[in-house]
């Protein structure tokens, strides 16, 4: 007799025990501890390994179970996994077969139910008045439980029929053996009892089947009733959403006490901080417009300026008192130059402009679990994490820096401004525009190799050309220099500090950006805000920009304070909102900027300012009376099919286009980046590892040379790398230390002499 174990485990219970598993022809069968749970059969070398090391698992939902002999049986899922198992006895084997077949039947049923679970009952947050929905859920749960139990009984019935028939055949064979009359009589009795047992089991199953049929008929009626209730709830939710939008619109109109523009073009219109008592003036002049305060925190409020500041065309110089005559004239001239600032392009040459590409190969649909790689990197520096190209985009960080010149026209217009305050508005808009290309760009750019460069020569097309170089590896730092024929120079040195926080990734650009204008000698500088990538673990990746920027004119003392509001689900404000105030050296406000960093920016002239009411945090907010806002920048539409091309802009599509004559260190010549763009990601990953190992080898060699040639003057820092085209200098105007272009690159390109360039690829 075998040990007293339940021959048929209850479906869903865990079944454990020792079995012998075939390993190979040398070791043969080895004793392993098997665990059957939730439709999965797993095995371990010992019971102690259950907590940490699983040697293998097979899903019974797709597995085939076959019996070889009295003790051996085989489990296979179509060739990928095959377990040849042997029990200690035939009884033990039968227990495992019964448990495995029950678990398989339940796994198949649960898999079918999970495929349709999304249509059964949508998940909604519990609210008051949904008691009926909860009851419906309970009814559905009860039906599923009943169905599951009866399915288990059906499975048991199949097993009883199967094993009962086998038992009858075995007994019939025993009956044929003529040992004695008593033995034959005994066998006939056993056969009769087995037959009665099967008949009784069939009767039980038939009764249960009738019950299930009755329950299913009622379930169909309940399902129809539930569908009607669900449709009514959806219609009610849509109605409530429309009412909420109408209420919000009316509330804003009431608090602002003004007529909202039909296009609703100003993204700063909100619902709080309105100043009552200005409704009459707003109705008299359509040029007046109401701007709401920032919600968190509210630093200032803009309201329509007094009608005395507005004059229709042709009456600027009539009927104006001597006190405001000069101011009014200057306002109109400034507004005209700032709003339109007409360009008069002069054709410099008749050479044909190069036709640049408008498409790249579509992004392959390769799936890779980001969390499987990032879970071991929480709290680490992103630049030190080895990442496959699956999470990249086929551009380097140097090319992403060059994308800041997407809206170079803003600097062209700024160079023509007569007023430094007007110029500040364009520089501030250019600062915001550099983030517009990141809204859908969740791919990580390639980390540049030390000494890698990238040139962007648009002298014939746009009148400027730029050069980037990776000047440091740890920490990674890139220097950028751009010069334009229109009279401006842009230079920046950016060091990225990034941390993975588990749910999101924070990227903090360190360093500064400077813009110099030849005509006015105005020298501007500012820094970048923090970029956050959300939903790293689960959900769709999305990017947000948040923080504050101070754009400073070091010559005049003018300043523009920009605030990038972080996204909040509970905020009623416009997403990705940016607001700013342009002030002179005395702190007097002259312009207010508002908009979003992914769409457009507008500006309005400040005519008067005063202290208003206290905000929610006890701070006294400033009220600015402004003229009607005018658009200063708008994002260019993405090219057709951008969603299949990494959401690249028209400029980004051309950045990796191969060009003749560029330096051998140019990012366009980087092989792993080129392979990724062509869709050969496996080869790109292998090439990326080769380049990174080569860079580490060069770094170790540089360290050895630095130790040999060390002196008190030179130092022995391992990253004592001398950039090719940039040199580190102290800026006497801003007081910052950064890499500045020292010249020689474009001359080397004209001569085709690249002897100074290292072999990095």
XYZ file of C-alpha atoms in Angstrom:
761
model
C 0.000 0.000 0.000
C 1.220 3.505 -0.784
C 1.273 6.460 1.545
C -2.139 8.042 2.181
C -2.223 10.983 -0.267
C -5.311 12.381 -1.969
C -5.312 10.739 -5.381
C -6.967 13.711 -7.082
C -5.836 17.153 -5.857
C -8.377 19.941 -5.769
C -7.997 22.127 -8.912
C -6.030 25.294 -8.110
C -4.239 23.778 -5.089
C -0.469 23.431 -5.111
C 0.769 19.891 -5.678
C 4.361 19.043 -4.733
C 6.533 15.989 -4.682
C 9.710 14.220 -5.792
C 10.080 12.931 -9.355
C 13.002 11.639 -11.371
C 13.866 13.834 -14.384
C 15.959 12.700 -17.323
C 19.033 14.945 -17.677
C 21.444 13.348 -20.144
C 22.971 10.026 -21.121
C 25.782 10.377 -18.599
C 23.784 11.222 -15.480
C 20.507 9.644 -16.540
C 17.518 10.286 -14.267
C 18.124 12.702 -11.395
C 15.854 13.288 -8.403
C 14.179 16.713 -8.507
C 11.549 18.522 -6.430
C 8.517 19.431 -8.587
C 5.840 22.024 -7.744
C 2.541 22.321 -9.631
C 0.798 25.655 -9.043
C -1.459 27.967 -11.102
C -1.052 25.940 -14.277
C 2.756 25.995 -14.100
C 5.008 23.028 -13.396
C 8.376 24.073 -11.942
C 11.237 22.030 -10.604
C 14.157 22.559 -8.233
C 17.131 20.502 -7.180
C 16.086 20.625 -3.536
C 13.191 22.003 -1.553
C 15.489 24.693 -0.162
C 15.871 26.191 -3.672
C 12.194 27.121 -3.881
C 12.823 30.534 -2.388
C 15.480 31.687 -4.832
C 16.408 29.383 -7.743
C 13.985 27.789 -10.188
C 15.618 25.330 -12.598
C 12.807 25.312 -15.128
C 9.096 25.975 -15.675
C 6.612 24.732 -18.260
C 3.158 26.172 -18.927
C 0.541 23.417 -18.922
C -1.960 25.488 -20.936
C -0.001 24.656 -24.096
C 1.591 21.407 -22.955
C 0.931 17.815 -24.021
C 0.922 15.061 -21.378
C 1.693 11.521 -22.503
C 2.143 8.267 -20.531
C 4.961 5.954 -21.632
C 4.732 3.019 -19.220
C 3.781 2.178 -15.655
C 6.027 4.833 -14.091
C 7.253 7.088 -16.926
C 5.450 10.014 -18.550
C 6.420 12.947 -20.791
C 5.381 16.633 -20.719
C 6.109 18.738 -23.811
C 4.963 22.130 -25.102
C 5.673 21.637 -28.765
C 9.403 21.060 -28.836
C 10.758 24.054 -26.934
C 10.564 22.239 -23.609
C 10.242 18.504 -22.965
C 10.396 16.851 -19.549
C 10.919 13.065 -19.368
C 9.770 12.157 -15.870
C 9.567 8.974 -13.811
C 7.586 8.392 -10.630
C 8.545 6.012 -7.846
C 5.476 3.846 -8.442
C 2.498 3.480 -10.739
C 0.185 4.887 -8.092
C 2.397 7.969 -7.701
C 2.518 8.402 -11.460
C -1.285 8.238 -11.638
C -1.595 10.911 -8.947
C 0.678 13.224 -10.916
C -1.157 12.540 -14.195
C -4.495 13.323 -12.568
C -3.176 16.519 -10.986
C -1.526 17.630 -14.238
C -4.641 17.068 -16.335
C -6.804 18.974 -13.859
C -4.302 21.841 -13.792
C -4.079 21.883 -17.586
C -7.860 22.032 -17.997
C -8.073 24.915 -15.557
C -5.144 26.754 -17.168
C -6.731 26.521 -20.614
C -10.020 27.793 -19.221
C -8.408 30.678 -17.352
C -6.439 31.682 -20.444
C -9.617 31.817 -22.514
C -11.328 33.898 -19.846
C -8.395 36.319 -19.598
C -8.546 36.954 -23.361
C -12.143 38.135 -23.020
C -11.817 39.804 -19.609
C -11.405 43.263 -21.109
C -14.934 43.113 -22.515
C -16.622 41.692 -19.446
C -16.547 44.655 -17.134
C -14.486 47.850 -17.589
C -12.627 48.998 -14.520
C -14.096 52.221 -13.167
C -13.198 54.061 -9.997
C -15.688 53.435 -7.195
C -18.031 56.345 -6.706
C -21.223 56.901 -4.861
C -24.250 55.662 -6.726
C -22.582 52.615 -8.212
C -24.007 50.096 -5.785
C -25.871 48.419 -8.643
C -22.620 48.027 -10.530
C -21.020 46.358 -7.515
C -23.939 43.955 -7.260
C -23.612 43.145 -10.960
C -19.950 42.425 -10.438
C -20.812 40.092 -7.598
C -23.329 38.253 -9.777
C -20.796 37.871 -12.571
C -18.197 36.647 -10.118
C -20.646 34.085 -8.750
C -21.455 32.868 -12.254
C -17.784 32.493 -13.093
C -17.220 30.579 -9.858
C -20.120 28.241 -10.551
C -18.954 27.698 -14.090
C -15.442 26.955 -12.867
C -16.670 24.392 -10.350
C -18.840 22.606 -12.887
C -15.968 22.584 -15.357
C -13.918 20.896 -12.681
C -16.644 18.310 -12.289
C -16.702 17.791 -16.041
C -12.982 17.202 -15.981
C -13.411 14.740 -13.133
C -16.120 12.981 -15.103
C -13.845 12.612 -18.110
C -11.169 11.171 -15.895
C -13.615 8.793 -14.222
C -14.882 7.572 -17.598
C -11.358 7.141 -18.845
C -10.009 5.345 -15.821
C -13.256 3.435 -15.252
C -13.078 2.027 -18.758
C -9.486 1.043 -18.208
C -10.467 -0.579 -14.941
C -13.224 -2.550 -16.638
C -10.861 -3.728 -19.343
C -8.331 -4.820 -16.760
C -10.997 -6.642 -14.767
C -12.331 -8.264 -17.901
C -8.876 -9.591 -18.614
C -8.612 -10.894 -15.061
C -12.007 -12.479 -15.449
C -10.765 -14.462 -18.424
C -8.101 -16.046 -16.284
C -9.633 -19.274 -15.028
C -8.203 -19.581 -11.562
C -11.345 -20.704 -9.861
C -15.068 -20.187 -9.664
C -14.770 -17.961 -6.646
C -12.291 -15.715 -8.425
C -14.592 -15.318 -11.419
C -17.515 -14.495 -9.204
C -15.475 -11.941 -7.339
C -14.397 -10.299 -10.573
C -17.959 -10.064 -11.814
C -18.949 -8.327 -8.585
C -16.115 -5.838 -8.927
C -17.119 -5.180 -12.525
C -20.711 -4.557 -11.547
C -19.647 -2.183 -8.806
C -17.367 -0.305 -11.171
C -20.222 -0.015 -13.663
C -22.557 1.285 -10.973
C -19.881 3.752 -9.905
C -19.614 5.082 -13.429
C -23.392 5.273 -13.835
C -23.669 7.150 -10.558
C -20.904 9.550 -11.584
C -22.602 10.190 -14.923
C -25.865 10.927 -13.166
C -24.136 13.414 -10.896
C -22.486 15.141 -13.836
C -25.771 15.286 -15.755
C -27.467 16.945 -12.813
C -24.649 19.460 -12.531
C -24.786 20.103 -16.266
C -28.487 20.887 -16.031
C -27.730 23.314 -13.239
C -25.045 25.002 -15.302
C -27.361 25.306 -18.303
C -29.997 26.952 -16.135
C -27.427 29.337 -14.625
C -26.091 30.223 -18.062
C -29.553 31.061 -19.352
C -30.075 33.431 -16.457
C -26.551 34.780 -16.962
C -27.366 35.858 -20.527
C -30.280 37.927 -19.301
C -28.122 39.462 -16.576
C -25.446 40.221 -19.133
C -27.935 42.110 -21.299
C -29.129 44.090 -18.311
C -25.549 44.916 -17.382
C -24.807 46.088 -20.919
C -27.773 48.454 -20.817
C -26.575 49.875 -17.501
C -23.047 50.233 -18.867
C -24.256 52.140 -21.939
C -26.311 54.467 -19.781
C -23.334 55.125 -17.527
C -21.112 55.968 -20.530
C -23.687 58.425 -21.857
C -23.957 59.989 -18.424
C -20.178 60.372 -18.154
C -20.012 62.059 -21.556
C -22.787 64.438 -20.570
C -21.053 65.306 -17.306
C -17.790 65.935 -19.135
C -19.484 68.367 -21.511
C -21.148 70.134 -18.593
C -17.831 70.397 -16.783
C -16.202 71.989 -19.843
C -19.053 74.458 -20.230
C -18.914 75.294 -16.527
C -15.150 75.869 -16.701
C -15.565 78.115 -19.748
C -18.298 80.169 -18.096
C -16.329 80.419 -14.862
C -13.306 81.789 -16.697
C -15.424 84.288 -18.571
C -17.104 85.390 -15.348
C -13.895 85.793 -13.356
C -12.128 87.549 -16.206
C -15.137 89.752 -16.917
C -14.092 89.930 -20.552
C -15.020 88.594 -23.969
C -12.883 85.546 -24.763
C -11.430 85.460 -28.291
C -13.123 83.000 -30.605
C -9.881 81.274 -31.498
C -8.878 80.963 -27.853
C -5.350 81.524 -29.091
C -3.790 82.579 -25.803
C -2.653 79.506 -23.870
C -2.410 81.429 -20.625
C -6.139 81.889 -20.219
C -7.088 80.295 -16.939
C -9.745 80.328 -14.284
C -8.209 82.069 -11.293
C -6.818 85.446 -10.374
C -9.111 87.606 -12.485
C -9.523 91.257 -11.532
C -13.181 92.360 -11.449
C -14.209 95.808 -12.500
C -12.501 95.825 -15.908
C -15.422 94.486 -17.883
C -16.561 97.835 -19.264
C -13.200 98.731 -20.710
C -12.939 95.271 -22.235
C -16.288 95.623 -23.980
C -15.340 98.993 -25.438
C -12.082 97.910 -27.082
C -11.587 94.518 -28.723
C -7.807 94.865 -28.453
C -7.962 94.393 -24.709
C -7.366 90.848 -23.590
C -7.312 89.155 -20.231
C -4.393 86.981 -19.121
C -4.772 84.799 -16.077
C -2.165 84.263 -13.408
C -0.018 81.168 -13.043
C -1.620 78.672 -10.765
C 1.314 77.192 -8.870
C 2.614 79.500 -7.623
C 0.839 82.611 -8.884
C 3.520 85.274 -9.159
C 1.768 87.880 -11.287
C -1.450 88.702 -13.086
C -1.824 90.419 -16.465
C -4.947 92.414 -17.246
C -6.000 94.597 -20.199
C -4.315 97.963 -20.368
C -6.285 101.175 -20.078
C -7.939 102.132 -23.399
C -5.961 105.372 -23.449
C -2.914 103.344 -24.545
C -4.732 102.023 -27.623
C -5.118 104.127 -30.740
C -6.344 103.072 -34.115
C -4.109 103.509 -37.114
C -3.847 107.109 -38.313
C -4.512 108.658 -34.911
C -1.289 107.913 -33.092
C -0.230 111.530 -32.904
C -3.550 113.239 -32.371
C -5.410 113.822 -29.156
C -2.522 112.677 -26.981
C -1.518 114.593 -23.900
C 2.057 115.685 -23.547
C 2.476 113.372 -20.588
C 2.001 110.166 -22.548
C 2.683 111.280 -26.110
C 6.248 110.029 -26.252
C 5.420 106.790 -24.520
C 2.524 106.109 -26.846
C 4.588 106.671 -29.951
C 7.371 104.457 -28.688
C 4.848 101.764 -27.873
C 3.514 101.679 -31.428
C 6.968 101.666 -33.009
C 8.153 98.932 -30.668
C 5.042 96.846 -31.230
C 5.377 97.155 -34.983
C 9.035 96.172 -35.058
C 8.620 93.359 -32.540
C 5.524 91.842 -34.113
C 6.529 91.925 -37.737
C 10.263 92.735 -37.914
C 10.217 92.234 -41.709
C 13.143 90.454 -43.216
C 14.650 91.590 -46.504
C 16.730 88.637 -47.612
C 19.408 89.548 -50.092
C 20.417 86.861 -52.561
C 24.086 86.364 -51.799
C 24.854 83.861 -54.537
C 23.143 81.939 -57.290
C 24.649 78.550 -56.507
C 21.977 75.865 -56.152
C 21.124 74.877 -52.595
C 21.715 71.236 -51.781
C 18.607 69.070 -51.747
C 18.476 67.355 -48.374
C 16.630 64.179 -47.520
C 13.107 64.221 -46.140
C 12.856 60.601 -44.957
C 14.871 57.965 -43.145
C 14.150 54.208 -42.879
C 11.155 53.468 -40.670
C 11.835 52.416 -37.115
C 11.736 48.594 -36.774
C 9.196 47.155 -34.392
C 11.592 45.413 -32.011
C 10.287 44.791 -28.514
C 12.594 45.003 -25.516
C 11.592 45.330 -21.886
C 13.130 48.531 -20.506
C 12.471 47.546 -16.905
C 14.499 44.347 -17.270
C 17.551 46.532 -17.900
C 16.815 49.564 -15.740
C 15.760 47.760 -12.563
C 19.415 47.194 -11.639
C 20.364 50.802 -12.387
C 18.210 52.720 -9.912
C 20.152 55.659 -8.499
C 23.034 55.306 -10.960
C 24.345 57.851 -13.449
C 22.650 57.274 -16.810
C 25.832 57.862 -18.810
C 27.475 54.904 -17.021
C 24.689 52.420 -17.797
C 25.321 50.203 -20.861
C 22.149 50.478 -22.939
C 21.267 48.622 -26.148
C 20.400 50.682 -29.200
C 16.766 49.580 -28.842
C 16.247 52.544 -26.529
C 18.191 55.004 -28.684
C 17.392 57.170 -31.637
C 19.864 57.288 -34.552
C 21.336 60.644 -33.516
C 24.131 61.528 -31.123
C 23.952 64.042 -28.295
C 26.036 66.410 -30.421
C 23.379 66.340 -33.117
C 20.673 66.931 -30.526
C 22.577 70.029 -29.374
C 22.685 71.246 -32.967
C 18.896 70.896 -33.103
C 18.703 73.953 -30.863
C 19.210 75.904 -34.103
C 15.902 74.672 -35.523
C 14.461 78.172 -35.077
C 17.558 80.207 -35.869
C 15.294 82.859 -37.472
C 14.492 84.126 -33.976
C 18.140 85.074 -33.485
C 18.241 86.610 -36.977
C 15.349 88.862 -36.001
C 16.892 89.589 -32.628
C 20.077 90.797 -34.340
C 18.036 93.464 -36.157
C 16.292 94.831 -33.056
C 17.141 98.358 -32.008
C 15.892 97.890 -28.438
C 17.634 95.496 -26.084
C 14.283 94.713 -24.460
C 12.823 93.656 -27.809
C 15.928 91.611 -28.424
C 15.453 89.922 -25.057
C 11.976 88.764 -26.124
C 13.369 87.006 -29.184
C 16.229 85.447 -27.247
C 13.753 84.181 -24.635
C 11.517 82.741 -27.377
C 14.566 81.026 -28.894
C 15.332 79.546 -25.477
C 11.841 78.039 -25.249
C 11.828 76.854 -28.878
C 14.773 74.518 -28.277
C 12.495 72.251 -26.204
C 9.776 71.904 -28.849
C 11.588 69.037 -30.572
C 11.577 66.903 -27.401
C 7.834 66.525 -26.817
C 7.597 63.102 -28.535
C 11.284 62.189 -28.574
C 11.501 59.474 -25.913
C 14.509 57.798 -27.533
C 17.906 58.275 -25.924
C 20.585 59.885 -28.142
C 23.915 58.113 -28.522
C 26.542 59.119 -25.983
C 29.330 60.746 -28.051
C 32.778 59.233 -27.917
C 35.561 61.407 -26.563
C 36.797 63.556 -29.450
C 33.680 62.985 -31.548
C 32.559 66.042 -33.528
C 29.567 67.159 -35.548
C 29.402 70.000 -38.021
C 26.222 71.621 -39.301
C 27.094 73.790 -42.271
C 24.039 75.763 -43.365
C 25.896 78.818 -44.606
C 24.296 78.741 -48.048
C 20.844 77.682 -46.839
C 20.391 79.676 -43.645
C 23.477 81.834 -43.192
C 24.996 79.994 -40.233
C 27.222 77.050 -39.444
C 27.971 75.272 -36.175
C 30.437 72.824 -34.682
C 30.107 70.494 -31.690
C 32.798 68.441 -29.976
C 32.748 65.997 -27.076
C 35.378 67.569 -24.814
C 35.031 65.285 -21.768
C 33.915 61.709 -21.140
C 33.458 61.520 -17.352
C 31.483 63.602 -16.768
C 30.224 63.733 -20.366
C 30.498 67.313 -21.669
C 29.959 68.749 -25.140
C 30.965 72.158 -26.469
C 28.975 73.899 -29.209
C 29.797 76.946 -31.316
C 27.570 78.496 -33.979
C 28.149 81.711 -35.925
C 25.799 83.467 -38.340
C 26.281 85.967 -41.126
C 23.352 87.890 -39.623
C 25.525 89.030 -36.735
C 25.081 86.588 -33.843
C 27.169 83.898 -32.192
C 25.829 81.064 -30.050
C 28.063 78.988 -27.805
C 27.276 76.483 -25.113
C 28.869 73.804 -23.006
C 26.470 71.212 -21.609
C 27.209 68.504 -19.063
C 24.376 66.067 -18.438
C 23.708 64.808 -14.929
C 21.003 62.160 -14.881
C 19.457 59.872 -12.291
C 17.074 56.979 -12.668
C 14.504 57.131 -9.870
C 12.584 53.925 -10.587
C 9.386 55.424 -11.989
C 10.954 58.313 -13.868
C 14.267 59.529 -15.241
C 15.589 63.010 -14.416
C 18.071 64.699 -16.752
C 19.707 67.851 -15.358
C 21.718 69.806 -17.959
C 24.612 71.618 -16.292
C 26.614 74.419 -17.866
C 25.480 77.562 -19.639
C 24.456 78.891 -23.041
C 25.656 82.260 -24.325
C 24.504 84.382 -27.233
C 26.458 87.398 -28.493
C 25.302 90.028 -30.988
C 27.917 91.838 -33.039
C 26.031 95.086 -33.698
C 24.928 95.873 -30.137
C 27.600 93.885 -28.260
C 24.802 92.495 -26.099
C 25.920 89.365 -24.265
C 23.196 86.982 -23.081
C 23.530 83.841 -20.977
C 21.103 81.282 -19.542
C 20.871 77.662 -18.386
C 18.571 74.773 -19.270
C 15.716 73.318 -17.213
C 15.291 69.749 -15.988
C 13.921 67.128 -18.384
C 11.877 64.276 -16.876
C 10.949 61.037 -18.656
C 7.897 59.458 -17.009
C 6.389 55.936 -17.030
C 9.695 54.091 -17.173
C 8.194 50.979 -15.526
C 4.738 50.768 -17.080
C 2.682 52.847 -19.459
C 3.556 55.081 -22.392
C 6.722 57.136 -22.049
C 6.221 60.898 -22.000
C 8.494 63.879 -21.429
C 8.052 66.973 -19.314
C 10.175 70.089 -18.895
C 10.100 71.929 -15.578
C 12.078 74.574 -13.779
C 13.042 78.228 -14.149
C 15.395 80.049 -16.491
C 16.942 83.488 -16.081
C 18.064 84.978 -19.394
C 20.479 87.790 -18.504
C 21.867 90.556 -20.699
C 25.230 91.228 -19.055
C 25.722 94.523 -20.899
C 22.447 96.275 -20.030
C 21.310 94.319 -16.977
C 18.027 93.342 -18.645
C 16.588 90.041 -17.480
C 13.850 87.613 -18.515
C 12.590 85.182 -15.891
C 10.952 82.148 -17.531
C 9.010 79.527 -15.618
C 8.287 76.060 -17.061
C 5.326 74.742 -15.100
C 5.502 70.990 -14.383
C 2.580 68.943 -15.605
C -0.082 68.182 -13.012
C -3.105 65.972 -13.524
C -5.144 68.100 -11.131
C -4.208 71.465 -12.640
C -6.775 73.287 -14.740
C -4.004 75.142 -16.515
C -2.698 74.529 -20.012
C -0.188 71.628 -20.125
C 3.474 72.475 -20.815
C 2.865 76.103 -19.929
C 5.648 78.696 -19.978
C 5.398 82.232 -18.630
C 7.962 84.978 -18.367
C 8.533 88.646 -17.598
C 11.138 90.872 -19.257
C 12.523 93.510 -16.909
C 15.235 96.153 -17.168
C 18.151 96.606 -14.790
C 15.895 98.481 -12.343
C 13.394 95.634 -12.201
C 10.694 97.436 -14.192
C 8.628 95.044 -16.329
C 8.347 95.818 -20.054
C 7.052 92.614 -21.653
C 5.131 89.539 -20.565
C 5.627 86.250 -22.425
C 3.266 83.304 -22.311
C 2.651 80.098 -24.192
C 3.704 76.459 -24.236
C 7.093 74.985 -24.979
C 5.665 72.501 -27.482
C 3.510 74.818 -29.589
C 3.979 78.604 -29.526
C 4.927 81.692 -27.535
C 3.249 85.097 -27.401
C 4.325 88.432 -25.963
C 2.477 91.523 -24.805
C 3.775 94.981 -23.933
C 3.398 96.034 -20.283
C 1.931 99.520 -19.943
C 1.507 99.705 -16.186
C 2.126 97.520 -13.163
C 0.810 97.559 -9.627
C 0.678 95.368 -6.551
C -2.406 93.198 -6.437
C -4.064 90.907 -3.945
C -2.251 88.210 -2.005
C -2.007 84.786 -3.612
C -2.846 81.421 -2.153
C 0.562 81.227 -0.498
C 0.411 84.689 1.042
C 2.620 86.355 -1.578
C 1.558 89.676 -3.016
C 1.151 89.296 -6.745
C 1.967 91.935 -9.331
C -0.762 93.027 -11.739
C 0.460 93.972 -15.229
C -1.717 95.986 -17.606
C -0.753 94.824 -21.091
C -1.611 95.380 -24.721
C -3.055 92.583 -26.795
C -0.729 89.582 -27.110
C 0.981 88.839 -30.418
C 2.632 85.634 -31.545
C 6.423 85.620 -31.581
C 7.142 81.925 -32.246
C 5.227 78.855 -33.420
C 6.447 75.298 -33.793
C 6.892 73.930 -37.295
C 4.681 70.926 -38.105
C 6.343 67.519 -38.120
C 6.956 65.887 -41.510
C 4.542 63.279 -42.794
C 5.114 59.879 -41.224
C 7.190 61.298 -38.356
C 5.693 58.757 -35.940
C 7.530 56.019 -37.882
C 10.773 58.015 -38.000
C 11.386 58.576 -34.279
C 9.268 61.783 -34.402
C 12.159 63.619 -36.073
C 11.650 67.182 -37.247
C 12.584 68.254 -40.763
C 15.983 69.417 -39.512
C 16.588 66.246 -37.486
C 15.975 64.086 -40.583
C 18.947 65.747 -42.289
C 21.427 65.656 -39.412
C 22.700 62.120 -40.052
C 22.632 62.440 -43.826
C 26.112 61.434 -45.090
C 28.145 64.359 -46.395
C 31.484 64.499 -48.178
C 34.387 66.353 -46.643
C 33.380 66.173 -42.984
C 35.945 65.264 -40.350
C 36.660 61.548 -39.741
C 35.414 62.099 -36.177
C 32.013 63.377 -37.352
C 28.927 61.669 -35.902
C 27.733 60.866 -39.422
C 30.632 58.413 -39.712
C 29.777 56.550 -36.502
C 29.110 52.932 -37.601
C 26.750 51.799 -34.826
C 24.564 54.856 -35.314
C 24.478 54.281 -39.080
C 23.549 50.606 -38.633
C 20.720 51.535 -36.291
C 19.328 54.066 -38.768
C 19.368 51.348 -41.444
C 17.361 49.041 -39.153
C 20.200 46.556 -38.475
C 19.920 46.746 -34.705
C 21.685 43.503 -33.827
C 24.755 44.583 -35.763
C 24.469 48.051 -34.241
C 24.541 46.595 -30.714
C 27.667 44.590 -31.502
C 29.352 47.623 -33.060
C 28.379 49.798 -30.115
C 30.058 47.377 -27.705
C 33.190 47.377 -29.871
C 33.398 51.180 -29.878
C 32.854 51.418 -26.132
C 35.563 48.827 -25.453
C 37.923 50.684 -27.791
C 37.237 53.906 -25.924
C 37.983 52.223 -22.589
C 41.261 50.896 -23.980
C 42.269 54.366 -25.186
C 41.341 55.813 -21.809
C 43.550 53.294 -19.963
C 46.424 54.076 -22.292
C 45.940 57.801 -21.695
C 46.011 57.200 -17.946
C 49.312 55.328 -18.227
C 50.825 58.106 -20.304
C 49.573 60.720 -17.859
C 51.243 58.873 -14.980
C 54.539 58.642 -16.867
C 54.545 62.309 -17.856
C 53.055 63.581 -14.604
C 54.409 66.814 -13.153
C 53.104 69.388 -10.674
C 52.226 71.646 -13.587
C 50.524 69.093 -15.819
C 48.606 67.018 -13.244
C 47.651 63.369 -13.565
C 43.895 63.502 -13.985
C 42.826 60.565 -16.191
C 40.556 62.823 -18.247
C 43.266 65.406 -18.874
C 42.158 65.396 -22.498
C 42.908 68.333 -24.766
C 40.066 69.127 -27.131
C 40.914 69.562 -30.797
C 38.843 72.604 -31.712
C 37.924 74.119 -28.338
C 39.911 75.530 -25.434
C 38.828 76.202 -21.866
C 38.693 79.911 -21.043
C 37.237 82.221 -18.424
C 34.550 84.496 -19.812
C 35.199 87.999 -18.393
C 31.617 89.133 -19.063
C 29.600 86.330 -17.461
C 32.356 85.153 -15.109
C 31.893 81.535 -16.267
C 34.494 79.024 -17.390
C 33.647 77.122 -20.556
C 35.130 75.658 -23.720
C 35.331 78.270 -26.485
C 35.963 77.601 -30.158
C 39.612 78.373 -30.943
C 39.317 78.168 -34.723
C 40.907 76.023 -37.378
C 38.138 73.540 -38.171
C 36.676 75.157 -41.276
C 40.155 75.934 -42.587
C 41.107 72.273 -42.147
C 37.950 71.272 -43.988
C 38.729 73.579 -46.916
C 42.231 72.067 -47.146
C 41.035 68.505 -46.517
C 43.664 68.123 -43.796
C 42.451 66.064 -40.840
C 45.811 64.908 -39.456
C 44.988 66.193 -35.963
C 41.842 64.064 -35.700
C 42.182 60.856 -33.647
C 40.941 57.466 -34.794
C 37.869 56.997 -32.592
C 35.686 54.857 -34.866
